[in-house]
Coordinates of C-alpha atoms and ligand atoms in Angstrom, one line a residue:
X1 CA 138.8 126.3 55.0
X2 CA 140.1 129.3 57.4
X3 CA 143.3 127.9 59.4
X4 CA 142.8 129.4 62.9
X5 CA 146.4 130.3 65.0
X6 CA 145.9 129.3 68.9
X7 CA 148.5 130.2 72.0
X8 CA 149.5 126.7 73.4
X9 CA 147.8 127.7 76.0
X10 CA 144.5 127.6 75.0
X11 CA 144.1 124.4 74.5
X12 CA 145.0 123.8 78.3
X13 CA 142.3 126.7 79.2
X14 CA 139.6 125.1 81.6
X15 CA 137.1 127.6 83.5
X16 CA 137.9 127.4 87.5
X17 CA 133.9 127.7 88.2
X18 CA 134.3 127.1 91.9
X19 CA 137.8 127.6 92.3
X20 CA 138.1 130.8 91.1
X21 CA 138.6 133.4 93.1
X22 CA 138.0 136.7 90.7
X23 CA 135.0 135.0 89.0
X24 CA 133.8 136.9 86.0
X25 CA 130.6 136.4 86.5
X26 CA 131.0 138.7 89.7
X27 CA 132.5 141.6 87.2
X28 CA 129.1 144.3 87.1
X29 CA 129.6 143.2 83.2
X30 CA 126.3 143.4 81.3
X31 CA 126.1 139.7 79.5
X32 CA 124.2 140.3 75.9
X33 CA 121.6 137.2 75.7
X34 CA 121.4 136.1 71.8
X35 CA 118.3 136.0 70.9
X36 CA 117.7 131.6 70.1
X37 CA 119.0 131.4 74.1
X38 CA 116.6 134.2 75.1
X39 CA 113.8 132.3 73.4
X40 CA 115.1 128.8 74.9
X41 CA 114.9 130.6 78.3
X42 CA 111.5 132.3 78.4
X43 CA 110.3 129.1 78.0
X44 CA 112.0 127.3 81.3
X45 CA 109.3 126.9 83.9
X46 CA 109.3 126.4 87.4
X47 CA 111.1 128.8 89.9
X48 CA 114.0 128.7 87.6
X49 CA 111.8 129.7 84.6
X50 CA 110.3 132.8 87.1
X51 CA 113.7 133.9 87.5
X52 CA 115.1 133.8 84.0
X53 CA 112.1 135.9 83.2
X54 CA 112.7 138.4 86.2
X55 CA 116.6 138.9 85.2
X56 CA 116.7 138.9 81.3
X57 CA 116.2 142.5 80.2
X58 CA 115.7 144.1 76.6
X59 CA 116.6 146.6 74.9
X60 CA 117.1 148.4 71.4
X61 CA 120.1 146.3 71.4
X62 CA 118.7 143.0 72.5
X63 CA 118.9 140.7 75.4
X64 CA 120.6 140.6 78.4
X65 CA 121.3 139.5 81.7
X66 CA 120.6 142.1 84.5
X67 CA 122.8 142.1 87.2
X68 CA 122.3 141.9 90.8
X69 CA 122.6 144.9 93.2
X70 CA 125.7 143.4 94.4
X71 CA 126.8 143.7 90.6
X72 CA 126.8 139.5 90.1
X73 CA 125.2 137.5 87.8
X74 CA 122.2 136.6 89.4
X75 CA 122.8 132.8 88.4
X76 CA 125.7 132.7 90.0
X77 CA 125.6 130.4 93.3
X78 CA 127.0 131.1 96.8
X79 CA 129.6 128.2 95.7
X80 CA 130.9 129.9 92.9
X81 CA 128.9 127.2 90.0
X82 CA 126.3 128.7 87.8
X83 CA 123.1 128.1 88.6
X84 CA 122.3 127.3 84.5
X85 CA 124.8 125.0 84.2
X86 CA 123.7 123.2 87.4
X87 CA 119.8 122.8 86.9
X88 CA 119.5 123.0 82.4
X89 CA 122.8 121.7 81.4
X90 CA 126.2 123.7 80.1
X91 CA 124.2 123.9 76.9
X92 CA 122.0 126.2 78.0
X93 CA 124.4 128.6 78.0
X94 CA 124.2 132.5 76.2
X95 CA 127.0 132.4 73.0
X96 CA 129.0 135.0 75.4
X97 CA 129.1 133.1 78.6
X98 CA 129.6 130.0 76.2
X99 CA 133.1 131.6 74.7
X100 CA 134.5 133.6 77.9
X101 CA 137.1 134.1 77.4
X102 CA 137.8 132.8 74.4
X103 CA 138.5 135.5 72.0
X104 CA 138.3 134.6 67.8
X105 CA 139.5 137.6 65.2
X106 CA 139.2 137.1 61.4
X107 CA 142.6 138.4 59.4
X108 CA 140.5 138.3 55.8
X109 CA 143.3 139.5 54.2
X110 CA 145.1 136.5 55.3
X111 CA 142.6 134.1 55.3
X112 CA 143.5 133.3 58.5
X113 CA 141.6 133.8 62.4
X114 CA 143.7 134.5 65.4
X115 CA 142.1 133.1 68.6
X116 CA 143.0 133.2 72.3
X117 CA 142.0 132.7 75.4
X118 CA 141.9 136.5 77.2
X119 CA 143.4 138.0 80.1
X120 CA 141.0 139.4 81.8
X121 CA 140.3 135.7 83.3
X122 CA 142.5 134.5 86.5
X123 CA 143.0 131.2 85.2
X124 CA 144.3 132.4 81.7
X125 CA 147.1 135.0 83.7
X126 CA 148.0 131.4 85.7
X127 CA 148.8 129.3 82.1
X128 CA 150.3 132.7 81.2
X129 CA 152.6 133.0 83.9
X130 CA 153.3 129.0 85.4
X131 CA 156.4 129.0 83.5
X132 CA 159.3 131.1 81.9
X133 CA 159.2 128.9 78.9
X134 CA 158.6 131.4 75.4
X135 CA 154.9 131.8 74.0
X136 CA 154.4 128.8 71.6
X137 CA 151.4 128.7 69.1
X138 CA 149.9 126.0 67.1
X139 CA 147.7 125.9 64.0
X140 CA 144.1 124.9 65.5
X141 CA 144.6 122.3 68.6
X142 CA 147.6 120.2 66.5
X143 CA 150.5 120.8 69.4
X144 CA 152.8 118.5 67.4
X145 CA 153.5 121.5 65.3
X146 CA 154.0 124.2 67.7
X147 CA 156.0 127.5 66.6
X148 CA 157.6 130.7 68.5
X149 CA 156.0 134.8 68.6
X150 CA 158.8 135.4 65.9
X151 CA 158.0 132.8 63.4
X152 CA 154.3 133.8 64.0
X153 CA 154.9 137.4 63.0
X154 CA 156.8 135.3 60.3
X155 CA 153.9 133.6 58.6
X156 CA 151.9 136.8 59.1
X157 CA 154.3 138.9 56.9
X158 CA 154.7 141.4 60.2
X159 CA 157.9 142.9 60.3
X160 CA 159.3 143.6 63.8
X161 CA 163.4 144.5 64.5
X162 CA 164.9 141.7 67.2
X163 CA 164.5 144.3 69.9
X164 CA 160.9 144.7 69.2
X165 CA 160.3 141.0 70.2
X166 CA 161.0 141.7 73.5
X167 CA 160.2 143.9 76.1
X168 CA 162.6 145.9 77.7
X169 CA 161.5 148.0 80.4
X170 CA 161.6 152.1 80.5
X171 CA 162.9 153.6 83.6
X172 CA 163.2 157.2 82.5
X173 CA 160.9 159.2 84.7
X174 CA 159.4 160.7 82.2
X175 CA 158.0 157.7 80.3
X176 CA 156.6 156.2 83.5
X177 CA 154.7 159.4 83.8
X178 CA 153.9 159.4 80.5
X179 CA 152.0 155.3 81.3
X180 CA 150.7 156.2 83.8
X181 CA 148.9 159.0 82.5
X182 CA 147.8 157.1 80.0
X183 CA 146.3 155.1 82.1
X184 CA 144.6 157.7 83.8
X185 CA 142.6 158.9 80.4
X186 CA 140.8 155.6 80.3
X187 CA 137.0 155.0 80.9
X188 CA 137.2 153.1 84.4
X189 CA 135.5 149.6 84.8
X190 CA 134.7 150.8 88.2
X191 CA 135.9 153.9 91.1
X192 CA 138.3 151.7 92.1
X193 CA 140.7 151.8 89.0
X194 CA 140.5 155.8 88.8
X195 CA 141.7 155.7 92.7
X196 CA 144.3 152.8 92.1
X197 CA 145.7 155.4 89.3
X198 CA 146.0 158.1 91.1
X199 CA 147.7 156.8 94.1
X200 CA 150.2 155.5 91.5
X201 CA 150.8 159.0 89.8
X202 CA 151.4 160.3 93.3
X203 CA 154.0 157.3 94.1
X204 CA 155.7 157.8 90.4
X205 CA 159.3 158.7 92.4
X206 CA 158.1 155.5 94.7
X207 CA 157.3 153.4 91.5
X208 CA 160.3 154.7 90.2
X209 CA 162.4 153.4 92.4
X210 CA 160.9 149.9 92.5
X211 CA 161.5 149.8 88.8
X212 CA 165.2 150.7 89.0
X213 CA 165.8 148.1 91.5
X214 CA 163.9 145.6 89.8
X215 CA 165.9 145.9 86.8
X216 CA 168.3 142.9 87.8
X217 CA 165.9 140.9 89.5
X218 CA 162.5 141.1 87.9
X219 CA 161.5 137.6 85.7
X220 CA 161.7 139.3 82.5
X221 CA 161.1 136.3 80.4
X222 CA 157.5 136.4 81.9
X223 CA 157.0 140.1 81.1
X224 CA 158.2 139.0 77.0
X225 CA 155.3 136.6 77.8
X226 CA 153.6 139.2 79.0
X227 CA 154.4 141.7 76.4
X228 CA 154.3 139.4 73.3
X229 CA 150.5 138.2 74.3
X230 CA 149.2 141.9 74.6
X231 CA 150.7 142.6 70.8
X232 CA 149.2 139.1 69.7
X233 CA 145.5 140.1 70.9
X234 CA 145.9 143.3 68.3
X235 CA 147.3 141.9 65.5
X236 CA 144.2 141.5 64.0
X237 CA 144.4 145.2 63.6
X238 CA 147.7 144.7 61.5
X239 CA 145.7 145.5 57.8
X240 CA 145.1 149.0 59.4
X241 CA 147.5 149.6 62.1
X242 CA 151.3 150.1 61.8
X243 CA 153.7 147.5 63.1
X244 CA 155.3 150.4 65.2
X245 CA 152.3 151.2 66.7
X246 CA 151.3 148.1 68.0
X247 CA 154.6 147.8 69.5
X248 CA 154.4 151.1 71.5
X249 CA 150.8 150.0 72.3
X250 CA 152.2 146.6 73.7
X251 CA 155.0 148.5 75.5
X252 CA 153.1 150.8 77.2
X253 CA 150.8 148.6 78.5
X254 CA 153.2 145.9 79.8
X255 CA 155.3 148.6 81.4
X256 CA 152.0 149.5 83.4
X257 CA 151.5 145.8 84.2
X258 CA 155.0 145.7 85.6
X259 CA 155.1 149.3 87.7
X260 CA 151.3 147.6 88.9
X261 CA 153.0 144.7 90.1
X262 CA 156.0 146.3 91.8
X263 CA 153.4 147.9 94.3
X264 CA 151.1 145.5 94.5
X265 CA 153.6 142.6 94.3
X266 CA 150.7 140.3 92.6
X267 CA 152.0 140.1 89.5
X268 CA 148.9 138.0 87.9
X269 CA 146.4 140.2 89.5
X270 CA 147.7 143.3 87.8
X271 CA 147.4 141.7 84.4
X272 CA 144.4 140.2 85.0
X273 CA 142.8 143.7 86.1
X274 CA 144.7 145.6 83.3
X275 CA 142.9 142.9 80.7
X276 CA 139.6 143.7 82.2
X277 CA 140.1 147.3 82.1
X278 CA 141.6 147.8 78.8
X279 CA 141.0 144.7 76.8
X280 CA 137.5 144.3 77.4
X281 CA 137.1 147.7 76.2
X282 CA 137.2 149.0 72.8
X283 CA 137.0 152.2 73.4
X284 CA 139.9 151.8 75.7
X285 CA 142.2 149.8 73.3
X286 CA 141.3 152.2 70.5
X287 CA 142.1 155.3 73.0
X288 CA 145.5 154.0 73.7
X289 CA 146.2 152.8 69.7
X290 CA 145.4 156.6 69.2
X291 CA 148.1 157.6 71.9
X292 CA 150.5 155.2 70.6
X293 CA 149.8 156.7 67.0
X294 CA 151.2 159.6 68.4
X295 CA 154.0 158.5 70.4
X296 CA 155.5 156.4 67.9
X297 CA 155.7 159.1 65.0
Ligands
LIG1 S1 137.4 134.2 85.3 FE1 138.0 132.5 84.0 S2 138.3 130.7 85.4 FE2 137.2 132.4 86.5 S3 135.0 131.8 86.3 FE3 135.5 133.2 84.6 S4 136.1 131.9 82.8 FE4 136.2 130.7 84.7

């Protein structure tokens, strides 16, 4: 059988429902429907059953939910619970809604699967962050044999120098240009994200600055958390992807985490929106591979 590699952290994930103040299920993303839960739901009756059959849309790619005009699931309640889960059970759910954000990728040549719990969800940026203790991982959910990053990349055969482990900020003007301006090439979630860019490139000396004060100060063993759990998420891609470039991938994008937070100063919000942005989009991730491609030859 498969093993499958887990962060600690996910087996401490719960979903916030209520409690959670950037819920995804606010996030204008369109939720694919499988098609054994579309069937279950066309069948609901009642007002329910009206409204499931209002909101689920198809097309050449299959099901899905429609969102509202206020770009929220429509199912979602003003008290932040889901109204599925309230009236038909948690078993109702869609695969997707199911799994979010838990995140599975197969390694075949391996035999292994790498699973997580992403990002782009507030209460996965809180287990991230709640300590300055090193990323531990664990074979399935057996904590009792819990290893480090390094001995990961270890039992995966990935070969990184010491220095690579670690992240180790950049504060030559040019490279924090060069982040940002990366950042700036990706497809926007939303208008927001293309503004929030540009008022950074026009703060870079700003943002600059920040970064060269913070260099003495800042928690750095959160951004090698930081750092080391945006290279984990890719190295599914290791079969086809050079060591190096991962590494210039994870840099790059950990370094625009950090300048995020030095203006913002909400350091799990800026990883949290990054996530959304970038990891929930393979275009995006494949863009910046490309980019990193190129940087690190
Ligand atoms: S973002 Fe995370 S904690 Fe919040 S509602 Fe979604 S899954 Fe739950």
């Amino acid at each position: 059988m498969m093993e499958m590699i887990i962060p600690e952290i996910y087996t401490r994930f719960y979903c916030k429902a209520g409690d959670c103040q950037h819920s995804c299920c606010k996030e204008s993303w369109e939720i694919d429907v499988d098609a054994d839960t579309a069937d279950y739901y066309f069948q609901v009756t009642g007002e329910l059953g009206k409204l499931l059959k209002e909101n689920i849309g198809q097309n050449k790619e299959g099901y899905h939910i429609k969102e509202n005009s206020a770009g929220k699931c429509p199912f979602l309640r003003k008290d932040g619970l889901c109204r599925l889960v309230a009236e038909l059970g948690e078993d109702s759910l869609c695969d997707i809604c199911a799994l979010h954000p838990r995140f599975y990728e197969v390694m075949a040549d391996k035999d292994l699967e790498l699973g997580g719990v992403g990002l782009c969800c507030e209460r996965t940026c809180e287990l991230l962050l709640e300590n300055k203790e090193p990323l531990q991982f664990c074979f399935d959910e057996a904590e009792d044999r819990l290893f480090t990053f390094e001995e990961l990349l270890e039992k995966l055969g990935i070969i990184l120098k010491k220095e690579e482990l670690r992240f180790k900020p950049n504060i030559e003007k040019e490279y924090v240009q060069w982040v940002l301006s990366c950042l700036g090439k990706t497809e926007p979630l939303d208008d927001q994200w293309t503004t929030h860019i540009m008022d950074l490139q026009n703060r870079v000396d700003e943002v600059r600055a920040k970064l060269t004060s913070a260099t003495s100060t800042a928690p750095w063993a959160l951004f090698d958390k930081i750092y080391q759990y945006i290279l984990y998420r890719q190295l599914e891609k290791s079969a086809k992807v050079s060591a190096r470039v991962l590494v210039v991938y994870a840099h790059l994008n950990t370094e625009f985490v950090l300048l995020d937070s030095l203006i913002t100063g909400d350091l799990p919000e800026a990883l949290r929106r990054w996530s959304g942005q970038i990891e929930y989009d393979t275009d995006n991730v494949d863009m910046l591979l490309g980019i990193s491609h190129d940087h690190g030859i």
